[in-house]
XYZ file of C-alpha atoms in Angstrom:
570
model
C 31.724 20.145 40.327
C 34.812 20.139 43.088
C 34.460 19.792 46.216
C 36.249 20.562 49.084
C 35.809 19.439 53.019
C 37.758 23.240 54.321
C 38.731 23.644 57.857
C 37.548 26.799 58.143
C 33.522 25.958 57.811
C 31.151 23.418 58.690
C 29.458 23.028 55.437
C 31.401 21.027 52.037
C 32.430 24.178 49.833
C 31.834 23.534 46.046
C 34.444 25.309 43.117
C 32.851 27.914 40.904
C 34.697 28.452 37.960
C 34.169 32.302 38.056
C 32.412 34.254 40.485
C 28.790 36.017 39.768
C 27.289 38.596 42.540
C 24.559 36.705 43.114
C 24.778 36.873 47.340
C 25.589 40.806 47.401
C 26.730 43.302 45.168
C 30.138 43.289 46.997
C 31.380 39.778 48.429
C 34.697 39.937 50.378
C 36.783 37.093 50.724
C 35.751 35.061 54.492
C 39.865 34.683 54.153
C 41.965 37.204 52.895
C 38.634 39.707 53.649
C 39.662 40.992 49.836
C 36.628 41.703 47.607
C 35.990 39.275 45.051
C 35.486 40.292 41.897
C 36.160 37.103 39.863
C 38.691 33.759 38.882
C 37.529 30.524 40.882
C 36.035 30.752 44.170
C 35.255 27.968 46.725
C 31.809 28.758 48.382
C 28.697 27.820 50.073
C 26.012 26.999 49.154
C 23.664 27.440 52.416
C 25.783 30.192 53.905
C 27.030 32.118 51.487
C 30.331 31.692 53.070
C 33.095 32.028 49.943
C 36.624 32.298 49.896
C 39.086 33.196 46.631
C 40.273 29.286 45.590
C 44.008 30.852 45.708
C 43.216 31.357 49.930
C 40.772 27.544 50.623
C 44.314 26.331 49.138
C 46.536 28.024 51.017
C 49.762 26.841 53.429
C 47.919 25.438 56.885
C 51.467 25.534 58.097
C 53.976 27.863 56.955
C 57.963 28.522 58.369
C 57.608 32.514 56.838
C 61.094 34.276 56.958
C 59.130 37.929 58.566
C 58.913 35.551 61.966
C 62.114 32.594 60.887
C 62.353 32.050 64.599
C 58.756 29.632 65.199
C 56.494 29.071 62.620
C 52.545 29.931 61.801
C 49.530 27.991 62.004
C 47.202 29.226 59.770
C 43.447 30.116 61.671
C 40.154 30.811 60.391
C 39.295 33.546 63.380
C 41.796 36.055 65.168
C 42.791 33.861 68.604
C 41.880 37.087 70.846
C 38.511 38.400 71.956
C 38.430 41.210 68.827
C 40.465 42.027 65.923
C 43.956 40.880 65.663
C 46.808 44.195 64.084
C 49.065 42.123 61.274
C 52.700 42.919 62.562
C 53.637 43.911 59.190
C 51.271 46.126 57.999
C 49.949 46.711 61.420
C 46.292 46.614 59.465
C 43.267 45.227 61.284
C 41.355 41.908 60.732
C 38.871 39.333 62.251
C 39.302 36.102 59.511
C 41.492 33.894 58.376
C 44.912 34.681 60.484
C 49.258 33.192 60.541
C 49.084 33.050 64.168
C 52.831 32.379 66.842
C 52.057 30.740 69.358
C 54.453 31.630 71.881
C 55.428 35.086 70.687
C 51.464 35.928 69.765
C 52.503 37.036 66.247
C 49.944 37.505 63.886
C 50.166 37.686 59.610
C 47.545 39.035 57.654
C 46.747 36.476 54.257
C 47.694 39.140 52.115
C 51.290 40.053 54.026
C 51.928 36.186 54.539
C 51.786 35.619 50.889
C 53.408 38.161 49.977
C 56.252 35.658 49.895
C 56.360 32.072 50.598
C 59.081 30.250 51.015
C 59.168 27.924 48.512
C 58.145 30.262 45.635
C 61.618 30.688 44.471
C 60.867 34.985 43.634
C 62.854 37.186 42.824
C 64.025 39.855 45.249
C 63.418 43.132 44.072
C 65.909 44.882 45.693
C 66.301 48.391 46.472
C 69.743 49.898 47.441
C 70.362 51.866 50.299
C 72.137 53.576 52.066
C 72.177 51.793 56.167
C 73.154 54.400 58.775
C 73.375 50.454 60.978
C 75.763 47.913 60.976
C 73.463 44.571 60.060
C 73.935 40.937 59.425
C 73.297 39.856 55.919
C 70.492 37.600 55.572
C 72.681 36.104 52.494
C 75.801 34.793 53.679
C 75.545 35.528 57.202
C 78.455 37.617 57.716
C 78.385 41.568 59.685
C 77.918 44.036 56.549
C 79.777 47.762 58.255
C 77.825 50.629 57.837
C 77.381 52.017 53.704
C 75.279 50.939 51.393
C 73.002 47.697 51.406
C 69.887 46.097 49.815
C 66.276 45.930 51.078
C 64.002 43.395 49.563
C 60.608 45.601 49.055
C 59.304 42.022 48.561
C 60.191 39.815 52.173
C 62.014 42.781 53.573
C 65.438 40.920 53.899
C 68.880 42.746 54.161
C 71.472 41.468 52.253
C 75.133 42.650 51.008
C 75.299 44.603 47.547
C 77.300 41.651 46.556
C 74.730 38.463 47.828
C 72.134 41.146 45.874
C 73.174 39.593 42.515
C 73.004 35.857 43.445
C 71.247 33.716 40.716
C 68.018 32.335 41.684
C 69.067 29.134 39.739
C 72.763 27.369 39.358
C 74.747 24.760 38.559
C 78.273 23.098 40.330
C 80.857 20.937 39.075
C 80.210 17.201 39.714
C 76.355 17.790 40.283
C 73.848 16.554 37.944
C 71.139 18.895 38.778
C 70.702 22.440 39.468
C 70.985 24.430 43.040
C 67.783 26.758 43.662
C 68.480 29.945 46.514
C 66.329 29.744 48.941
C 66.750 31.860 52.183
C 64.614 29.423 55.043
C 67.448 26.861 54.583
C 65.264 25.696 57.947
C 62.536 24.256 56.840
C 65.495 21.136 55.732
C 67.117 20.044 58.940
C 63.618 18.800 60.407
C 62.776 17.079 57.376
C 66.783 15.554 56.761
C 69.045 16.840 59.780
C 71.810 18.851 59.589
C 73.080 19.938 55.858
C 76.751 20.275 55.521
C 78.494 22.666 52.537
C 80.000 19.959 49.783
C 82.486 22.583 48.816
C 83.538 23.042 52.671
C 81.886 20.756 54.515
C 81.282 23.313 57.274
C 77.827 22.931 58.771
C 74.932 25.217 56.962
C 73.598 28.130 58.974
C 69.573 27.148 58.877
C 69.344 31.230 59.527
C 70.921 32.364 56.371
C 70.387 31.414 52.774
C 72.458 28.722 50.701
C 71.900 26.860 47.371
C 70.503 23.639 47.534
C 68.878 20.602 45.835
C 66.341 18.921 46.859
C 66.746 15.672 44.914
C 70.064 15.011 47.197
C 69.526 16.594 49.460
C 73.115 18.577 48.816
C 73.732 22.109 49.722
C 76.084 24.725 49.342
C 77.140 28.077 51.213
C 76.591 30.944 49.406
C 79.350 33.525 49.915
C 81.002 34.556 47.287
C 84.269 33.067 47.708
C 82.736 29.756 46.520
C 81.172 31.418 43.429
C 84.521 30.480 41.385
C 83.148 26.986 41.539
C 80.077 27.341 39.800
C 79.539 27.272 36.492
C 76.731 28.695 35.698
C 75.618 32.443 37.243
C 72.364 32.842 35.414
C 69.003 31.861 36.766
C 68.202 28.960 34.744
C 64.717 30.125 32.547
C 62.155 27.832 33.460
C 63.593 25.888 35.687
C 60.869 24.789 38.162
C 61.212 23.509 41.790
C 58.698 21.126 43.459
C 57.096 21.453 47.269
C 58.627 20.393 49.200
C 56.701 17.663 52.398
C 58.006 19.984 55.827
C 57.855 18.302 58.786
C 57.545 20.837 61.166
C 58.886 20.824 64.710
C 58.496 23.299 67.281
C 56.659 23.950 70.921
C 54.507 25.666 71.929
C 52.646 27.479 74.892
C 48.526 26.616 74.705
C 46.041 28.387 76.915
C 45.118 24.801 78.282
C 48.379 23.490 79.179
C 51.269 24.935 82.041
C 53.764 23.374 79.755
C 54.883 23.525 76.607
C 53.757 21.090 73.919
C 55.916 19.577 71.073
C 54.331 19.059 67.697
C 53.720 15.410 65.928
C 52.945 15.030 62.127
C 53.609 11.325 61.316
C 54.496 8.108 63.505
C 57.342 6.264 63.024
C 54.934 3.153 61.505
C 53.720 2.763 58.198
C 50.782 0.448 59.621
C 47.414 2.495 58.955
C 45.511 0.299 61.386
C 48.208 2.184 64.398
C 47.252 3.886 66.339
C 48.273 5.296 70.110
C 44.338 4.061 71.653
C 45.958 3.886 74.940
C 46.849 7.475 74.706
C 43.682 10.103 75.492
C 43.627 13.950 73.924
C 42.517 16.170 76.268
C 40.479 18.230 74.914
C 37.784 15.521 73.085
C 39.381 12.847 74.898
C 39.078 10.506 71.840
C 42.600 8.124 70.857
C 45.614 9.857 69.750
C 46.282 9.726 66.607
C 48.946 12.219 63.922
C 48.821 15.196 63.719
C 48.931 16.020 67.675
C 50.106 18.151 69.936
C 52.146 16.223 73.549
C 53.593 17.524 76.607
C 57.087 18.091 76.432
C 57.275 17.329 80.396
C 58.054 13.325 81.809
C 55.474 11.723 82.843
C 53.165 14.455 82.574
C 50.253 12.592 79.317
C 48.856 15.780 78.184
C 47.856 15.375 74.712
C 46.182 17.362 71.886
C 44.974 16.730 68.461
C 46.554 19.172 66.035
C 42.535 20.002 65.362
C 42.032 20.501 68.666
C 44.586 23.051 69.822
C 42.343 24.925 66.528
C 39.471 25.038 68.008
C 37.688 28.299 68.354
C 36.989 30.083 71.508
C 33.427 30.814 71.065
C 30.755 28.866 69.049
C 27.590 29.647 69.068
C 25.577 26.585 68.898
C 21.962 26.154 67.544
C 20.422 24.919 69.902
C 21.107 27.595 72.650
C 20.939 31.101 73.376
C 24.252 32.756 74.824
C 27.649 31.869 72.956
C 29.529 28.810 73.909
C 33.379 29.558 75.884
C 35.888 26.620 74.794
C 37.131 25.685 78.527
C 39.939 23.775 79.346
C 38.272 22.440 82.369
C 34.712 22.816 83.730
C 33.879 24.448 87.099
C 34.421 22.492 90.190
C 36.439 19.590 89.533
C 36.969 19.576 85.973
C 33.655 16.814 85.236
C 30.460 18.127 83.763
C 27.417 16.312 82.413
C 27.244 16.906 77.873
C 24.559 18.488 77.865
C 24.551 16.462 73.981
C 24.928 12.991 74.619
C 24.597 13.231 78.271
C 27.811 11.309 78.829
C 30.152 12.588 81.861
C 33.294 13.981 80.458
C 36.729 16.120 81.545
C 38.164 16.724 79.193
C 37.901 20.359 76.751
C 33.853 21.716 77.385
C 32.377 25.040 75.052
C 30.195 25.980 78.144
C 27.342 28.659 78.843
C 28.385 30.078 82.639
C 24.693 31.531 82.572
C 22.635 28.646 81.689
C 24.561 26.125 83.283
C 24.713 23.938 79.466
C 27.854 21.898 78.547
C 28.694 20.439 75.733
C 31.924 18.416 74.477
C 33.910 19.115 71.988
C 32.263 16.188 69.794
C 28.731 17.449 70.728
C 29.721 21.233 69.807
C 31.955 20.518 66.980
C 28.894 18.253 64.741
C 27.220 19.651 62.320
C 24.055 20.641 61.573
C 23.962 18.897 58.291
C 25.828 15.280 58.424
C 26.354 12.226 56.031
C 26.490 8.680 57.947
C 27.120 5.951 57.022
C 24.088 4.670 59.014
C 21.830 5.917 56.442
C 21.184 6.470 53.009
C 19.594 10.409 53.378
C 21.567 13.375 54.820
C 20.634 13.927 58.804
C 19.619 17.391 60.201
C 20.750 18.378 63.801
C 17.033 19.454 65.095
C 15.909 19.689 69.019
C 13.001 17.580 68.755
C 9.523 19.043 70.996
C 9.258 14.633 71.792
C 11.760 12.782 72.755
C 12.752 10.288 69.305
C 14.272 6.731 69.731
C 18.403 6.541 68.373
C 18.630 4.147 66.135
C 21.622 3.023 67.630
C 21.342 2.719 71.094
C 16.999 2.902 71.232
C 17.278 5.502 74.068
C 15.623 8.991 74.312
C 16.735 12.007 73.803
C 14.997 15.322 72.352
C 18.510 16.468 70.395
C 18.803 13.906 67.927
C 19.928 13.817 64.049
C 16.039 12.715 62.052
C 15.627 11.940 58.366
C 13.392 14.344 56.500
C 12.499 11.514 54.236
C 12.140 9.281 56.581
C 10.724 9.584 59.580
C 11.035 7.138 61.720
C 15.252 7.148 61.931
C 16.723 9.369 64.103
C 19.629 8.762 66.088
C 21.380 11.187 68.764
C 24.708 12.739 69.453
C 26.101 10.004 71.329
C 26.072 7.977 68.295
C 26.585 10.129 65.965
C 30.017 10.860 67.923
C 30.941 6.670 67.666
C 33.872 5.972 65.229
C 33.576 3.950 62.529
C 36.949 1.875 62.953
C 37.771 1.672 66.757
C 39.973 -0.792 68.991
C 40.041 -2.430 72.190
C 43.283 -4.388 73.909
C 40.808 -7.036 73.980
C 41.354 -7.682 70.282
C 44.149 -7.550 68.309
C 42.489 -5.935 64.869
C 40.823 -3.723 64.557
C 37.139 -3.715 65.411
C 34.205 -1.937 62.541
C 30.748 -0.509 63.672
C 28.041 -2.604 62.434
C 24.465 -0.568 61.846
C 22.824 -4.114 62.792
C 20.765 -4.008 58.596
C 17.408 -5.901 58.254
C 18.289 -9.205 57.396
C 21.030 -9.948 59.140
C 20.508 -12.572 61.736
C 23.389 -13.731 62.983
C 23.656 -13.306 66.401
C 26.686 -12.017 69.103
C 27.728 -12.315 72.185
C 30.255 -9.278 73.647
C 33.371 -10.331 73.514
C 34.130 -7.943 76.906
C 30.684 -8.178 79.052
C 30.065 -12.211 77.464
C 26.089 -10.424 77.481
C 24.239 -11.384 74.085
C 23.925 -7.979 72.535
C 20.412 -6.829 69.920
C 19.879 -7.876 66.417
C 18.367 -4.444 66.218
C 21.309 -2.038 67.862
C 24.960 -1.326 66.664
C 27.738 -3.039 67.339
C 31.658 -3.242 66.632
C 32.509 -6.414 65.265
C 35.650 -7.433 64.168
C 36.350 -9.352 60.728
C 39.224 -11.618 61.795
C 37.556 -12.826 64.356
C 34.337 -13.074 63.788
C 33.475 -11.406 67.301
C 32.059 -8.092 68.736
C 30.863 -6.001 71.560
C 28.693 -3.367 72.496
C 29.875 -0.068 71.778
C 29.634 0.763 75.127
C 32.210 -2.157 76.265
C 34.711 -1.157 73.446
C 34.349 2.859 74.377
C 34.319 2.240 78.242
C 31.788 3.688 80.079
C 32.911 6.797 81.139
C 34.092 7.095 77.479
C 34.889 11.041 77.613
C 36.796 10.669 81.043
C 40.512 10.623 80.703
C 41.612 9.401 84.380
C 44.859 9.782 85.683
C 44.101 13.900 86.313
C 44.199 15.085 90.166
C 42.215 18.002 91.002
C 42.821 19.081 94.466
C 39.529 18.644 97.335
C 39.098 20.604 100.586
C 37.304 17.900 101.737
C 41.349 15.828 101.945
C 44.800 17.025 102.699
C 45.887 15.771 98.744
C 45.477 15.829 95.772
C 42.575 12.797 94.318
C 43.217 11.197 90.777
C 40.320 10.239 89.419
C 40.561 5.997 88.376
C 38.610 3.672 86.949
C 35.581 1.012 88.238
C 38.289 -2.016 89.038
C 37.439 -6.234 89.657
C 38.628 -5.505 93.526
C 35.805 -3.476 95.544
C 37.810 -0.743 97.688
C 35.974 0.714 100.737
C 35.074 4.083 100.458
C 37.867 6.438 102.837
C 34.117 8.650 104.041
C 31.651 6.443 104.489
C 32.981 2.885 104.118
C 30.888 1.086 101.365
C 32.538 -0.375 98.812
C 33.496 2.782 95.661
C 31.125 1.822 92.814
C 31.842 2.881 89.323
C 34.006 6.366 89.418
C 37.114 6.551 92.336
C 39.104 8.918 93.454
C 42.322 7.548 94.989
C 44.906 8.834 97.314
C 48.552 8.402 96.167
C 49.688 8.923 99.297
C 47.122 7.672 101.555
C 46.032 4.400 99.392
C 42.940 5.367 100.617
C 39.394 5.724 98.377
C 35.943 7.882 97.949
C 33.443 8.022 96.446
C 32.883 10.635 93.597
C 29.289 10.152 93.436
C 26.868 9.586 96.625
C 26.498 11.331 99.516
C 29.831 10.425 101.921
C 31.855 12.501 100.218
C 29.639 14.588 97.666
C 28.489 16.847 100.140
C 31.150 17.438 102.101
C 32.312 18.396 99.043
C 29.489 21.195 98.701
C 29.755 22.232 102.215
C 33.628 23.287 101.336
C 35.166 26.930 100.174
C 36.249 26.002 96.840
C 32.888 24.701 95.787
C 31.004 28.075 97.186
C 33.746 30.254 96.442
C 32.717 28.309 92.942
C 28.965 28.178 93.029
C 29.137 32.596 93.948
C 31.244 33.295 91.290
C 28.628 31.433 88.581
C 25.582 33.466 90.542
C 26.867 36.663 90.097
C 27.695 36.268 85.851
C 24.266 34.681 85.886
C 23.197 38.454 87.593
C 25.312 40.400 86.019
C 24.153 38.896 82.913
C 20.847 39.243 83.737
C 20.904 42.755 84.802
C 22.929 43.364 81.318
C 19.851 41.850 79.118
C 17.021 43.925 81.225
C 16.274 47.240 80.600
C 15.807 49.406 83.597
C 16.727 46.274 85.937
C 17.809 47.346 89.145
C 19.856 45.377 92.270
C 18.702 45.785 95.741
């Protein structure tokens, strides 16, 4: 049975060729929200989550004629606090939405599917008397008041003459048929500018043209060129290939002040090459395409596409309140994850009522996972007694356990370790080794030079026969992205978080050496402890800290009052 991992759901979906109403008498598709009566579906056997097969396979990114200015991104849930209004049919929807981040333009799945830019559909033109002049969507020329044609499928206006253009043609001197396309802007990002094969003038990507995807050949479609065409009739049985489009666009993101640019692929074809020196500001993991980056020079903001599409709210199974995605934690953006117990400064799923924090990696873990370290499925559980992790031998109550093997458990930190990692000490990729029984090799960490336990997980290089501790490869603060600055009240200039170096810098507050993570003033060239009493104690007296703490207490009290009947304040 075919299985797929779909971005909209945490569990795998199974394909059923014919849907049977085993869940309820009436089942709605979780994508388009329409009734599922018959036909193939993808469904989750655990959650009663069902998608039409066509809804499960729709494109994640489209450039749509309803909104030709920017590409639309498919989101699994509304990006707003409540339902969204489709900008085409004005209907209310809560599930799948094609969304423009820059304009907050939204299309539901049904409206977006009315016109697929690559399907070469036959336009259903209706002759109407247009009361105003308009620009023909086909040839780009102005039309005066009078007779015009409106496509009832995709709502475009064209001249009555352009409405008769065939879907496909042949021209003299070209071996392949050319397909009529109203969305030439699709091909500009992938192949650059297009020039008309007749007049050698640039094609306007906002209007229609005839295009050969095999030869990257295009011609204008105005009436003056039609004499060059051998056959003005549409070809029966003519099929077009799906184009792989390079979407090049920018948009605003709620967690950043500048425009972000999308990168789908790197120039290198080497699968082992990644930008390990650049980290995603959400999950603080190495950047790999597709990703977004800030257009401003020296900004250094990066975001995986998957992180840009994270839901704004999440209900975690081990917390009673909804968690809200925040691009920066309160105070100075640094928090301790309640899942893996690591300090981090990336995006955080936070409950302000309980001050409960989960980093993006821990919050995105499914309740059931398949892990390479174990032959059975693992289930996330909150145990009453702490369990020892097989990977790092630390103890935790929030662990993934095996229902078959009672002695196997791994914590969230080890569950989120990358199976392949990179480090500057080795030019080759490092693979995570799970210390299989019988492996008697002893390794010395190539980074800290200390012996590694044969019973704990470690990274190894197959080419160099070397290894390293996971915490050495990932760094002492693997969820920290260094370099960002914060304006503390206790110093006149912004302070940047920097990594620990071999050079021991003196703290500008207490005079002691700065160990661990350190705050640096780029203007004064002074350093301060981020931890410890000398500086942190002063920060807790500052107006910013007191203001934020007061906001937290106010939110906590408001939630208590809202959840307690007949509660009063004094």
